[in-house]
Each structure stands twice: as structure tokens, then as C-alpha cells.
mmCIF file with all atom_site columns, C-alpha atoms and ligand atoms in Angstrom:
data_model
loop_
_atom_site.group_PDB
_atom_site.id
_atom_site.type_symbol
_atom_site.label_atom_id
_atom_site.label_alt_id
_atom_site.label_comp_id
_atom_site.label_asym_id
_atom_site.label_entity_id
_atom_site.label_seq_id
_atom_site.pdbx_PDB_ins_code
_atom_site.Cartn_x
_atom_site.Cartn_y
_atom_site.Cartn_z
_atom_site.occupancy
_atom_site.B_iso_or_equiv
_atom_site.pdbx_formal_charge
_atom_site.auth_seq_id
_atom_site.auth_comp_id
_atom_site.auth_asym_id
_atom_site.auth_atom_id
_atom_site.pdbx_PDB_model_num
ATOM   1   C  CA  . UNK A 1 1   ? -17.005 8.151   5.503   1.00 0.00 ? 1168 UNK A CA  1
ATOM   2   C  CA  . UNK A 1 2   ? -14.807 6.447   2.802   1.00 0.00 ? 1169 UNK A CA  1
ATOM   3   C  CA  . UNK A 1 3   ? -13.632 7.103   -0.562  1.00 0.00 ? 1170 UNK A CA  1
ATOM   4   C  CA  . UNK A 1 4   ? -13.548 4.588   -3.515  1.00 0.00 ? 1171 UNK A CA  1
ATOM   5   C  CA  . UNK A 1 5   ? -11.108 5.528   -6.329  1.00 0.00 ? 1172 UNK A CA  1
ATOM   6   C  CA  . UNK A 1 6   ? -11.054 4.107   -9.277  1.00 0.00 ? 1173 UNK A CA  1
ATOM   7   C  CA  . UNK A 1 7   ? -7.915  4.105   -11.891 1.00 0.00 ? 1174 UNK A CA  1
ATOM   8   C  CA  . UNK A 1 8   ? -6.843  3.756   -15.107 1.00 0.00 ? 1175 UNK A CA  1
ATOM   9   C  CA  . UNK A 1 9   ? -10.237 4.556   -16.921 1.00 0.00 ? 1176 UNK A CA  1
ATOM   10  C  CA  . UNK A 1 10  ? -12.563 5.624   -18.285 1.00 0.00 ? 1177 UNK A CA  1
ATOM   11  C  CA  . UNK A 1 11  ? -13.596 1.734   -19.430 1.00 0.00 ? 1178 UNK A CA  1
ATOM   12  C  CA  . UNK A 1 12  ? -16.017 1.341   -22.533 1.00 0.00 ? 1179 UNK A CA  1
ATOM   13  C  CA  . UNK A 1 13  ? -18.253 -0.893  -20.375 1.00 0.00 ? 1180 UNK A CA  1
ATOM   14  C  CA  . UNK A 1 14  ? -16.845 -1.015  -17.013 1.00 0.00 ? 1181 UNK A CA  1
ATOM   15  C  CA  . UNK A 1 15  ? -17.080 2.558   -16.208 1.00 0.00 ? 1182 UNK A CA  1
ATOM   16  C  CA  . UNK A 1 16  ? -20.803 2.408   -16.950 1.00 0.00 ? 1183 UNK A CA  1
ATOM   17  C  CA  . UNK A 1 17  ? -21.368 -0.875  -15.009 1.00 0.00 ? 1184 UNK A CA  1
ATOM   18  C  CA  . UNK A 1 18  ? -19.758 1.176   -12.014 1.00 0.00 ? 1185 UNK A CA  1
ATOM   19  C  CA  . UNK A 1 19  ? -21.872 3.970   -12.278 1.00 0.00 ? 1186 UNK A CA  1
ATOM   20  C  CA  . UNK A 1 20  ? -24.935 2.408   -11.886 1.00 0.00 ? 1187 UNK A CA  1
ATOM   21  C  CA  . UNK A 1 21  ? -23.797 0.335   -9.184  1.00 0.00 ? 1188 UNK A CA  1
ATOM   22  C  CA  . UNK A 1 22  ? -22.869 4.182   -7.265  1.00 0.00 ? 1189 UNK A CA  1
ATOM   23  C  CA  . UNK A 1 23  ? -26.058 5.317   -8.401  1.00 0.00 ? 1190 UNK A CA  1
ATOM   24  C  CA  . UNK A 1 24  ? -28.309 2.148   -6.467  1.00 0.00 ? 1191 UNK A CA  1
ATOM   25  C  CA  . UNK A 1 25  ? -26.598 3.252   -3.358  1.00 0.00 ? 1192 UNK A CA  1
ATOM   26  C  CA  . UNK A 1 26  ? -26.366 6.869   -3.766  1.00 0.00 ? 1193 UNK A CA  1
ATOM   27  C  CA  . UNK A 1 27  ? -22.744 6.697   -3.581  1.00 0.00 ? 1194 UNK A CA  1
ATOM   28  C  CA  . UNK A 1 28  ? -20.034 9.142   -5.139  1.00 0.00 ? 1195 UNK A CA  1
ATOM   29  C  CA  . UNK A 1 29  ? -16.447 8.209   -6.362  1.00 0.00 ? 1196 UNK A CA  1
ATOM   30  C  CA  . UNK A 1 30  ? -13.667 9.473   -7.682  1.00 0.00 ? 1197 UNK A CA  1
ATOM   31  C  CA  . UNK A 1 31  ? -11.958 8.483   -11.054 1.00 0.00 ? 1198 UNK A CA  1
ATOM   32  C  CA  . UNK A 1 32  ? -8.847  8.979   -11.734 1.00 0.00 ? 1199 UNK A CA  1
ATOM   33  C  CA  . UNK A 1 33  ? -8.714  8.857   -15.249 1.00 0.00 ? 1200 UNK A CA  1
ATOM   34  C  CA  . UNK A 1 34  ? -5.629  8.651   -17.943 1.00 0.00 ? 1201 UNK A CA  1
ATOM   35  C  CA  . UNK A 1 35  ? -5.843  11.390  -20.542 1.00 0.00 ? 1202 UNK A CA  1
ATOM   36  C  CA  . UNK A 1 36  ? -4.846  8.743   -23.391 1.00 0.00 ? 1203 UNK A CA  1
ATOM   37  C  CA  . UNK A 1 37  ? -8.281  7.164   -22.499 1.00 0.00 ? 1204 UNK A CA  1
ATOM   38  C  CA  . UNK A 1 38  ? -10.358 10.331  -21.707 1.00 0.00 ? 1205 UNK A CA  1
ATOM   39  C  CA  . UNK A 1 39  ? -9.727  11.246  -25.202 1.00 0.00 ? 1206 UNK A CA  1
ATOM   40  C  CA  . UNK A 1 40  ? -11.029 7.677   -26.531 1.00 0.00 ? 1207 UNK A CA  1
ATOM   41  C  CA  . UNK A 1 41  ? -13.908 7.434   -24.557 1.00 0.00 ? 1208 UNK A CA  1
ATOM   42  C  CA  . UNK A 1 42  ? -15.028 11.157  -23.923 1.00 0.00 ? 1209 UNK A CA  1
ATOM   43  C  CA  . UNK A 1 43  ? -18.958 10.335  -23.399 1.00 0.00 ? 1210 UNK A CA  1
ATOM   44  C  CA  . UNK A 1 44  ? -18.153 8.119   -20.471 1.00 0.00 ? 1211 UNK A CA  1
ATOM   45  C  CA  . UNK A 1 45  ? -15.902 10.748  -19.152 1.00 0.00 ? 1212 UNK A CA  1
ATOM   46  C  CA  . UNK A 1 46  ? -19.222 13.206  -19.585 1.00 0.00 ? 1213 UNK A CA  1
ATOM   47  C  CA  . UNK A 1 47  ? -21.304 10.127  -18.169 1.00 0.00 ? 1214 UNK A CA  1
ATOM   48  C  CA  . UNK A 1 48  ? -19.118 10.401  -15.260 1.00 0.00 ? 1215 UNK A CA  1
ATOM   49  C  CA  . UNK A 1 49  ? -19.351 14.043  -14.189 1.00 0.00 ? 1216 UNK A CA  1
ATOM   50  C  CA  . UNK A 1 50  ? -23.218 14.106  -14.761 1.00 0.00 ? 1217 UNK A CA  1
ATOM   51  C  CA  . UNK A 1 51  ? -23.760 11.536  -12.077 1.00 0.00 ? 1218 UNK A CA  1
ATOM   52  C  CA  . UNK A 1 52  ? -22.044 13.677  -9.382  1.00 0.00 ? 1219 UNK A CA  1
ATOM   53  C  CA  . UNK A 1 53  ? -18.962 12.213  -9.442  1.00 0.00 ? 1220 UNK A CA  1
ATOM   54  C  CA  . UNK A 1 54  ? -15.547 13.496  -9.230  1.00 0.00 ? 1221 UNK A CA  1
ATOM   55  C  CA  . UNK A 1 55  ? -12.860 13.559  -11.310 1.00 0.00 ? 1222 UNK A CA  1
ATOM   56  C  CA  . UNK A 1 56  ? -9.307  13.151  -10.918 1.00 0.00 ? 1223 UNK A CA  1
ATOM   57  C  CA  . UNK A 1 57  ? -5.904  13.458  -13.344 1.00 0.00 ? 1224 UNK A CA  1
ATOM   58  C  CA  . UNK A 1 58  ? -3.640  9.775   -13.659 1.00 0.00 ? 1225 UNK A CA  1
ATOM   59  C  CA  . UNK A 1 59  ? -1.783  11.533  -15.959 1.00 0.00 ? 1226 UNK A CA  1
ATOM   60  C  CA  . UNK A 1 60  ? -1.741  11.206  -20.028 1.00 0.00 ? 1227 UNK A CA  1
ATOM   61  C  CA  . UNK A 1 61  ? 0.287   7.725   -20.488 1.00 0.00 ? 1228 UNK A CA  1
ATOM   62  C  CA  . UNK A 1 62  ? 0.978   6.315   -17.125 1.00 0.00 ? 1229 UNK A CA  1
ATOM   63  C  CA  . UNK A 1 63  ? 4.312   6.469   -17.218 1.00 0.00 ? 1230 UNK A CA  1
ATOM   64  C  CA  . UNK A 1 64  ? 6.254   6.850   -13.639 1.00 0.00 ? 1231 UNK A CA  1
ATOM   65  C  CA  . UNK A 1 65  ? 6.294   10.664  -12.753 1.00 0.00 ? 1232 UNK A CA  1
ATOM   66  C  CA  . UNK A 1 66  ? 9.997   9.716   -10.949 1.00 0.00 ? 1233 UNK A CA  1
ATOM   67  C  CA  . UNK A 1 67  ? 11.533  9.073   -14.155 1.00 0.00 ? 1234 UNK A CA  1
ATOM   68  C  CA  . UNK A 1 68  ? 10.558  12.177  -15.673 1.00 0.00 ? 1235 UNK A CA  1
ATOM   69  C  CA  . UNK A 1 69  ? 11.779  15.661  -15.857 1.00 0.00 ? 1236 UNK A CA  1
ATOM   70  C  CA  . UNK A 1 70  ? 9.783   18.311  -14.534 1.00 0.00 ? 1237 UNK A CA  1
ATOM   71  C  CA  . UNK A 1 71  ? 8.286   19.528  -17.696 1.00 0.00 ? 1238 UNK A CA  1
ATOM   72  C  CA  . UNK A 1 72  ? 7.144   15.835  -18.636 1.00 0.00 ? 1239 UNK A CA  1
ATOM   73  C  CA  . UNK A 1 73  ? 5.459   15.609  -15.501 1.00 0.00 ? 1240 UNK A CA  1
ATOM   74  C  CA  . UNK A 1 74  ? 3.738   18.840  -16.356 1.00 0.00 ? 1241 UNK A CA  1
ATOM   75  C  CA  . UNK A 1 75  ? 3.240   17.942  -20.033 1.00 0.00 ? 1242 UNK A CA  1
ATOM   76  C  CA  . UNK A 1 76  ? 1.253   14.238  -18.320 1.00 0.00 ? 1243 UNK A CA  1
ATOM   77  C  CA  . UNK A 1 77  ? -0.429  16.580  -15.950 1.00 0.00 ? 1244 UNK A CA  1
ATOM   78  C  CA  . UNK A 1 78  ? -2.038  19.298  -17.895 1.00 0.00 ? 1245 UNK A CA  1
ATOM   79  C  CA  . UNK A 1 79  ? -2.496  17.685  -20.623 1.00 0.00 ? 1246 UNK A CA  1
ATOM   80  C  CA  . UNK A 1 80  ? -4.464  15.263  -19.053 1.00 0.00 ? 1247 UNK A CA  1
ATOM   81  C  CA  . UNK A 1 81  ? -6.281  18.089  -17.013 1.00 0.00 ? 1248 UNK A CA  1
ATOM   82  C  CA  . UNK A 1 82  ? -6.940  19.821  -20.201 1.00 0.00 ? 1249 UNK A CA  1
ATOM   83  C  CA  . UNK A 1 83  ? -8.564  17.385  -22.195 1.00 0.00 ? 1250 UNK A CA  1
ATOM   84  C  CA  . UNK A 1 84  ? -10.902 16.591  -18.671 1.00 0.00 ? 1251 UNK A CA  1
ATOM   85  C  CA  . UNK A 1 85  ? -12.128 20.433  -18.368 1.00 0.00 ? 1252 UNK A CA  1
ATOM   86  C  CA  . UNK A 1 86  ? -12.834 20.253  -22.507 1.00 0.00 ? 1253 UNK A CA  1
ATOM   87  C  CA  . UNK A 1 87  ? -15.290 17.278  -21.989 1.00 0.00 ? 1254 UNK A CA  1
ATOM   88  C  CA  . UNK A 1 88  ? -17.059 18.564  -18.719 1.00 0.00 ? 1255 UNK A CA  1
ATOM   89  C  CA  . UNK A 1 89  ? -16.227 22.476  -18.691 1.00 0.00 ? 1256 UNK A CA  1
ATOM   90  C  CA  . UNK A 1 90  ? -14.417 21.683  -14.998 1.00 0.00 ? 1257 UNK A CA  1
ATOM   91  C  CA  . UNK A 1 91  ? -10.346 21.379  -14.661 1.00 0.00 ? 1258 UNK A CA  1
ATOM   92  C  CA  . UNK A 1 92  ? -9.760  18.423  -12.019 1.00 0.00 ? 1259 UNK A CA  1
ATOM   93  C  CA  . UNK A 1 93  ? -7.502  19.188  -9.454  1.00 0.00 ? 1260 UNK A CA  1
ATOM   94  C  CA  . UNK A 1 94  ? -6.640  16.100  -7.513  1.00 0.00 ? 1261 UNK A CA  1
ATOM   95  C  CA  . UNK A 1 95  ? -3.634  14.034  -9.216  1.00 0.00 ? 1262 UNK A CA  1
ATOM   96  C  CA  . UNK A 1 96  ? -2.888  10.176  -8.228  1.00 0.00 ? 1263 UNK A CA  1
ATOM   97  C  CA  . UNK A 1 97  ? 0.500   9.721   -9.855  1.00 0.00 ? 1264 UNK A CA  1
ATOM   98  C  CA  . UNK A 1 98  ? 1.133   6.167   -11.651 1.00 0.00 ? 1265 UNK A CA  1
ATOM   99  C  CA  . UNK A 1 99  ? 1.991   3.209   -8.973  1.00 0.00 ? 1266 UNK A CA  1
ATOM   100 C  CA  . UNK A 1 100 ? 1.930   5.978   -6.284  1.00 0.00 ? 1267 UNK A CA  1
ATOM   101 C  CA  . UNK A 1 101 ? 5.407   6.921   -7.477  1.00 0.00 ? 1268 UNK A CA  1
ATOM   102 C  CA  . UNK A 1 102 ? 6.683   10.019  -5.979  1.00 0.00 ? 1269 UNK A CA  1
ATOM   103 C  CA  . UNK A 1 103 ? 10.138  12.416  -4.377  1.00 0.00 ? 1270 UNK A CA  1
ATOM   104 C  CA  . UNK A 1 104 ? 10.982  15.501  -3.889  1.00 0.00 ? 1271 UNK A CA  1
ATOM   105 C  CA  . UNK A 1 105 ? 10.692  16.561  -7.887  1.00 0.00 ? 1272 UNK A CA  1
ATOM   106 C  CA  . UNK A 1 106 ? 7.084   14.942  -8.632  1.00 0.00 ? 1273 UNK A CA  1
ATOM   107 C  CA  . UNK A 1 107 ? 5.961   16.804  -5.468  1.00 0.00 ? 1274 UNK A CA  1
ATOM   108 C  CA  . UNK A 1 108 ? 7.669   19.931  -6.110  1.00 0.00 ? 1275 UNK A CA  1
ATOM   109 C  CA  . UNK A 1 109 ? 6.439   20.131  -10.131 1.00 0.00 ? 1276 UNK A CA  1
ATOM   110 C  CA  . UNK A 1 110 ? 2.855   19.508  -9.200  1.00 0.00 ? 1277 UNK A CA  1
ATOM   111 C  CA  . UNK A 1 111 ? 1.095   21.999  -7.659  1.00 0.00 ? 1278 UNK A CA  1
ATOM   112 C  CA  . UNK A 1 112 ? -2.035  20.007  -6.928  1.00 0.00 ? 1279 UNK A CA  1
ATOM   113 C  CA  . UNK A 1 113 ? -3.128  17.382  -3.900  1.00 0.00 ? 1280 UNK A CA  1
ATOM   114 C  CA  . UNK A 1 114 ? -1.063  14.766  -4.737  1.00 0.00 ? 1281 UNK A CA  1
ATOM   115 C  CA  . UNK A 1 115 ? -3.769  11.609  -3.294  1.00 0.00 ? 1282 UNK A CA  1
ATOM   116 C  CA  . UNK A 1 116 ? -2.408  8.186   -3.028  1.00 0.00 ? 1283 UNK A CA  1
ATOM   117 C  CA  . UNK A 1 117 ? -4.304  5.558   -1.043  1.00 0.00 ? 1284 UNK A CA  1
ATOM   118 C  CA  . UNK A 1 118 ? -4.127  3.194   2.367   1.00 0.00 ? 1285 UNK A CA  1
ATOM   119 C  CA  . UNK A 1 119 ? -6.539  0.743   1.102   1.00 0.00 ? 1286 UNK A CA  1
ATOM   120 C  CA  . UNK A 1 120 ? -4.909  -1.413  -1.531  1.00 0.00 ? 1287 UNK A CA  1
ATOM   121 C  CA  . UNK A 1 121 ? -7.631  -4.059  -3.264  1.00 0.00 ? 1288 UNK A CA  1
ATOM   122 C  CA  . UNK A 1 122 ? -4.919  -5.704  -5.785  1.00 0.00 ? 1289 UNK A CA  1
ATOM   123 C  CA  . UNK A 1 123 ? -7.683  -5.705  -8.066  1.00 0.00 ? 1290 UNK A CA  1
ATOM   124 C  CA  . UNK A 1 124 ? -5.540  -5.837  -10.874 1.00 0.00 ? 1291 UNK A CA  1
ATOM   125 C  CA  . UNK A 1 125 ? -3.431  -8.572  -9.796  1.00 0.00 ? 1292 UNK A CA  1
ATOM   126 C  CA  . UNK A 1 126 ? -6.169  -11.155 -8.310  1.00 0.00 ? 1293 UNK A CA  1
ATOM   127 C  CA  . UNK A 1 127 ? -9.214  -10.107 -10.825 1.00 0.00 ? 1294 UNK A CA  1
ATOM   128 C  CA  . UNK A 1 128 ? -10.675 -12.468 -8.106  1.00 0.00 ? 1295 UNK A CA  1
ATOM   129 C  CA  . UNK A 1 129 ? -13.950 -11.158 -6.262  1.00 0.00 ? 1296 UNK A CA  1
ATOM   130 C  CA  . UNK A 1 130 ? -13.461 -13.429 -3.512  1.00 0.00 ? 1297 UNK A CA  1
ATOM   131 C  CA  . UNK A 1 131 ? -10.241 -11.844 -3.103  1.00 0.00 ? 1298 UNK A CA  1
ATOM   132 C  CA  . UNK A 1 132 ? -10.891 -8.181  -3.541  1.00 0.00 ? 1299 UNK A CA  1
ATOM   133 C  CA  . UNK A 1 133 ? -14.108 -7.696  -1.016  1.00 0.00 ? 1300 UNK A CA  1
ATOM   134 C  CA  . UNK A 1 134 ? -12.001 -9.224  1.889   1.00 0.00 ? 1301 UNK A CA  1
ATOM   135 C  CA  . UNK A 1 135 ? -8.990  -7.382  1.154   1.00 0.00 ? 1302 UNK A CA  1
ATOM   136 C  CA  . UNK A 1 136 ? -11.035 -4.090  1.520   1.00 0.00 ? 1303 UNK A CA  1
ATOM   137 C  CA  . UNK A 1 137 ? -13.959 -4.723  3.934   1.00 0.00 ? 1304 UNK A CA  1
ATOM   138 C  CA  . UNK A 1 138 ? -11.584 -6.760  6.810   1.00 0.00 ? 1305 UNK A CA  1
ATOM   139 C  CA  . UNK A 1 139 ? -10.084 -3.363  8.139   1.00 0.00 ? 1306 UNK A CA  1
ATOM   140 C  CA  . UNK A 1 140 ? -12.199 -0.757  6.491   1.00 0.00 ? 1307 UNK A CA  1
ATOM   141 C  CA  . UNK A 1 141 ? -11.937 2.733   8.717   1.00 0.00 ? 1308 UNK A CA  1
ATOM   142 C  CA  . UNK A 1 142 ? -13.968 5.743   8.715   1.00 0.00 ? 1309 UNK A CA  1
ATOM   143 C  CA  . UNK A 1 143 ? -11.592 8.337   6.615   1.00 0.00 ? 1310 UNK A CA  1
ATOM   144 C  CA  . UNK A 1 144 ? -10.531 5.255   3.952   1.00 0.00 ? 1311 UNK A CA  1
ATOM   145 C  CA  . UNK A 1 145 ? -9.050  6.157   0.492   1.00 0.00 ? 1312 UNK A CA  1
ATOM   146 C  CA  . UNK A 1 146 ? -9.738  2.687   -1.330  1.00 0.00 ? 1313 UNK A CA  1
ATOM   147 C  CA  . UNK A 1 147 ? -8.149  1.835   -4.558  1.00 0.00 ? 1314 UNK A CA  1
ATOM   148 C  CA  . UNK A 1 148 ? -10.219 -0.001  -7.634  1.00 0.00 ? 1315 UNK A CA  1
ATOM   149 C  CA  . UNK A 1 149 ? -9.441  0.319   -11.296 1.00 0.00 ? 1316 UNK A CA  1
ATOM   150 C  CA  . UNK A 1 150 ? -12.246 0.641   -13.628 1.00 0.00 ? 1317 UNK A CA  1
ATOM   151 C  CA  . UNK A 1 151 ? -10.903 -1.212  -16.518 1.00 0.00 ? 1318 UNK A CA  1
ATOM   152 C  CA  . UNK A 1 152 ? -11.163 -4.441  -15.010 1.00 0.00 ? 1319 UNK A CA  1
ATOM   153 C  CA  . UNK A 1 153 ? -14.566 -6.183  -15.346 1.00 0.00 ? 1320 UNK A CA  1
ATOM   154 C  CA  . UNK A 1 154 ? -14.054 -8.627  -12.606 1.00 0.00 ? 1321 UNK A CA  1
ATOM   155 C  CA  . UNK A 1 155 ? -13.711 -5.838  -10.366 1.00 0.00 ? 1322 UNK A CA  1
ATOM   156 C  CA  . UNK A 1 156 ? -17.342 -5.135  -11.263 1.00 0.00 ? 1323 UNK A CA  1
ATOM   157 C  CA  . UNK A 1 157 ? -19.091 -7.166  -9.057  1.00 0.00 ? 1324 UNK A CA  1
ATOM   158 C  CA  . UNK A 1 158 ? -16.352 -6.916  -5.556  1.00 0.00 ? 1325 UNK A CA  1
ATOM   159 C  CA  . UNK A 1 159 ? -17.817 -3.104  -6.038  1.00 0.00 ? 1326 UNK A CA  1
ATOM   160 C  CA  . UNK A 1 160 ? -21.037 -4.314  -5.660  1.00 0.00 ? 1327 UNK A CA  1
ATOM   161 C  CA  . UNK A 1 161 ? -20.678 -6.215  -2.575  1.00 0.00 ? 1328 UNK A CA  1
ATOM   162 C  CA  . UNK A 1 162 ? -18.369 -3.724  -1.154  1.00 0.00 ? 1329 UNK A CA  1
ATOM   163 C  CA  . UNK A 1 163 ? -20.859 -0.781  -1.433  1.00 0.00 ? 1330 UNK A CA  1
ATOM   164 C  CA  . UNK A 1 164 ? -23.441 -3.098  -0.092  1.00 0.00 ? 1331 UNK A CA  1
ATOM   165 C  CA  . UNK A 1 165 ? -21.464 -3.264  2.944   1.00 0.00 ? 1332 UNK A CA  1
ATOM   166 C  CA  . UNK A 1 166 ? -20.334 -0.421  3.196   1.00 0.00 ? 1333 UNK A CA  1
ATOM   167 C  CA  . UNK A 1 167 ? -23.964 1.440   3.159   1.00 0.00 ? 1334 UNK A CA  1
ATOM   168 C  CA  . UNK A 1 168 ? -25.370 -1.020  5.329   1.00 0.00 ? 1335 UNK A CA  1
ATOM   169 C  CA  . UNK A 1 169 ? -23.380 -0.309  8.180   1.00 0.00 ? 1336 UNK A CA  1
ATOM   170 C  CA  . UNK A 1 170 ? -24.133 3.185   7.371   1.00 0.00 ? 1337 UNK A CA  1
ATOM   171 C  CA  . UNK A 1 171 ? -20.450 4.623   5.909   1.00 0.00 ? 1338 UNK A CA  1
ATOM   172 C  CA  . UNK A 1 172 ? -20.854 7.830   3.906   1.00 0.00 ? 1339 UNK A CA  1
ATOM   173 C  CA  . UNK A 1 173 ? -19.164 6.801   0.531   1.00 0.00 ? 1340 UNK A CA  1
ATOM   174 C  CA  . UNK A 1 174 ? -18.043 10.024  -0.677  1.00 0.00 ? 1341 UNK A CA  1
ATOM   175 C  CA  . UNK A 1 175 ? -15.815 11.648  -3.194  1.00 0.00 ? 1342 UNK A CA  1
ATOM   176 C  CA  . UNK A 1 176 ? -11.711 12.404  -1.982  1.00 0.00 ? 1343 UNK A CA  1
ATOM   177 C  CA  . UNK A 1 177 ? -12.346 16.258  -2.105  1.00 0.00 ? 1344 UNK A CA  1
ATOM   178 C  CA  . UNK A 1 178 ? -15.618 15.683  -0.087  1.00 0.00 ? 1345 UNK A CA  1
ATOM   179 C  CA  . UNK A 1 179 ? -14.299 14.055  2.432   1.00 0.00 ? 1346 UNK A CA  1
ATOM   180 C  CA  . UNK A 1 180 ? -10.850 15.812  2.836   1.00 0.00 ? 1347 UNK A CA  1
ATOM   181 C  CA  . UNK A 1 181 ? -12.975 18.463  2.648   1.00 0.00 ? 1348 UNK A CA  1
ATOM   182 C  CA  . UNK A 1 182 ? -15.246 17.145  5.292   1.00 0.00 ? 1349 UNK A CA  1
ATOM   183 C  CA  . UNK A 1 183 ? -11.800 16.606  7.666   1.00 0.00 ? 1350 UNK A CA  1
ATOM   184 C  CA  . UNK A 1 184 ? -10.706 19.904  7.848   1.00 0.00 ? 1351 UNK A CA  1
ATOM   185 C  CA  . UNK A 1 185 ? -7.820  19.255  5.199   1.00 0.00 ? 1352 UNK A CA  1
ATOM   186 C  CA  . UNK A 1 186 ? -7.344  22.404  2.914   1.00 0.00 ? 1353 UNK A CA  1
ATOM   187 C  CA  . UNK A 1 187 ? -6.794  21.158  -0.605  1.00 0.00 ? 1354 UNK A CA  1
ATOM   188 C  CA  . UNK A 1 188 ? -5.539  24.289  -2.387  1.00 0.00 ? 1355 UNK A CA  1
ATOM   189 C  CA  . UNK A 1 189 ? -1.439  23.657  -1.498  1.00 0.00 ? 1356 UNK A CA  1
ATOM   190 C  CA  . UNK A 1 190 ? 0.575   21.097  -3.054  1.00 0.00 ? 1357 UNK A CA  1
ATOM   191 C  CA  . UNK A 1 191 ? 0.216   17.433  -0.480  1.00 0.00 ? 1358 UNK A CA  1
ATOM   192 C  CA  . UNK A 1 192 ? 0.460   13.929  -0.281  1.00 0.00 ? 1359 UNK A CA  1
ATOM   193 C  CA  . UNK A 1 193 ? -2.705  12.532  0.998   1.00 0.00 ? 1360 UNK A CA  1
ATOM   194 C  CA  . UNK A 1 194 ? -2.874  8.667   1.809   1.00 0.00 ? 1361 UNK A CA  1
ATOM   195 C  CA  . UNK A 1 195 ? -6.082  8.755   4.372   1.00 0.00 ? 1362 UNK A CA  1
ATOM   196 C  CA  . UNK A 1 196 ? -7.993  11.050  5.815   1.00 0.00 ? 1363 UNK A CA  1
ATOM   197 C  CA  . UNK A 1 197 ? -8.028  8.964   8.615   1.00 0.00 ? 1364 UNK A CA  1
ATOM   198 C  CA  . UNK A 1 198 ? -7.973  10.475  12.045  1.00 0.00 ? 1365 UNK A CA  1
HETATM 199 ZN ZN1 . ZN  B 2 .   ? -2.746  3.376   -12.696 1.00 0.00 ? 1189 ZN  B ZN1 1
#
């Protein structure tokens, strides 16, 4: 099994364009949205949830959690987490903090999975296809946290061809919690999470 993520959304388009790309191959994701954007786009957000996805909390502005003070960090957190639960009636849990920044404060304010990633596409920096499928598929491993961003439209189609792969050699592409879940990991305590690899 192996879990997409995508961040920075929800996208106007590209969210959508995403979804139904999960929903050909039966596959779940997690979205790690910003609260600045949740509250700008709130029927994708909705659009989202419905399909079975998960979601998860990228904070309110982006800003990086190690240059705040602990009750910034908890105004970008539950804020963000708040305005989530009002559009689909479920408080997200899982937090990716901005550019995977994190010490000893971020982890000790939030009191949530903290879930960073070992599969880096550089999606934002190539906005290249032919760059993002390889960089994802050439050492792809059973317990995989893979990170996308949604507001990208080139990124689009590399999720199409990865998911392609992916299900044809018969990978489980799952939500985070679902598969942490899957491996045994409890996610009620404060932790940093980079795989679930094994
Ligand atoms: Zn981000």
C-alpha cells in the first residue's frame, strides 16, 4: 500500500481533475489543505470528503510553524481544522506542517500526527510530467507517503500515469490514516510520521 498526498489546495479545477482520476482507479488520498483556501473554495473541500477521501490540516497561511510562537502555531492549526469540520461536519486530525518544517516547539504545540513524507515528486519545482512519474515510480515501496500538490495543473496528468502504475502492479493506494492504521501505528499521540515503511 501507498499514500498520495496532495498540498496546498483545494484547487478550483485541479482538485476536481484529481478526483476523478482517484475515482477511475478506486483510489483514496489525502489532502492536505490550507485553511486560507478551504474557505475560498468550500464545495471542493465538500467534493473532497464525499468521494471517500481524507482530509488533512496545512495550516491557515503556510507560513513556517518554526518561526512561530506556540499560540500562532495553534491559531494556523485550529483554525484551519475549524473551518474543515464546518464544511464536512468532521475535524481532521493529521497535520503536514509547511516545507516539513519542524523542532522541539512545533512538535510539542501540536497535539496531532505530525505526517511529513519520504517520497518527494518536486512537482512544484519541475511542473514537468516527464519528470514527476520517474521521480516517484523508480523506488516506489509498499508503506510510501508520496507528496503532490493539487494546485498545479501539470501535476494533473503525472497522477494519472502514476496511479496507473501503481494499480497495475496491484499497490493498495490508500489514505495516511488507513494505512498507518493498517501498520499497526496508533495515531491518537502527538508523532512525526515520514513512511510507514517497514
Ligand atoms: Zn505546502
Amino acid at each position: 500500500m501507498v499514500a498520495l498526498t496532495f498540498d496546498d489546495g483545494p484547487h478550483s479545477k485541479n482538485t476536481d481533475d484529481i478526483l476523478n482520476i482517484l475515482s477511475k482507479y478506486n483510489a483514496y488520498a489525502t489532502f492536505f489543505m490550507l485553511g486560507s483556501n478551504a474557505e475560498k473554495y468550500p464545495d471542493v473541500v465538500k467534493r473532497v470528503f464525499d468521494a471517500g477521501n481524507e482530509i488533512g490540516i496545512h495550516t491557515w497561511s503556510h507560513k513556517e510553524l518554526t518561526k512561530l510562537s506556540s499560540d500562532e502555531i495553534k491559531k494556523e492549526v485550529d483554525n484551519t481544522a475549524s473551518k474543515i469540520e464546518k464544511i464536512t461536519g468532521k475535524r481532521p486530525t493529521l497535520v503536514r506542517p509547511p516545507y516539513g518544517s519542524i523542532n522541539e516547539n512545533v512538535k510539542n504545540t501540536i497535539d496531532n500526527p505530525l505526517i511529513l513524507w519520504n517520497v518527494d515528486s518536486l512537482d512544484w519545482k519541475s511542473r514537468d510530467k516527464e519528470k514527476i512519474v520517474p521521480l516517484v515510480l523508480n523506488d516506489v515501496q509498499d508503506g510510501d507517503i508520496i507528496l503532490l500538490h493539487d494546485i498545479h495543473s501539470t501535476t494533473v496528468p503525472a497522477v494519472e500515469e502514476i496511479l496507473k502504475y501503481l494499480v497495475e502492479n496491484d499497490y493498495q493506494v490508500i489514505t495516511v490514516s488507513q494505512m498507518l492504521n493498517a501498520k499497526g501505528y496508533d495515531l491518537t499521540k502527538t508523532r512525526v510520521f515520514y513512511s510507514a515503511r517497514q
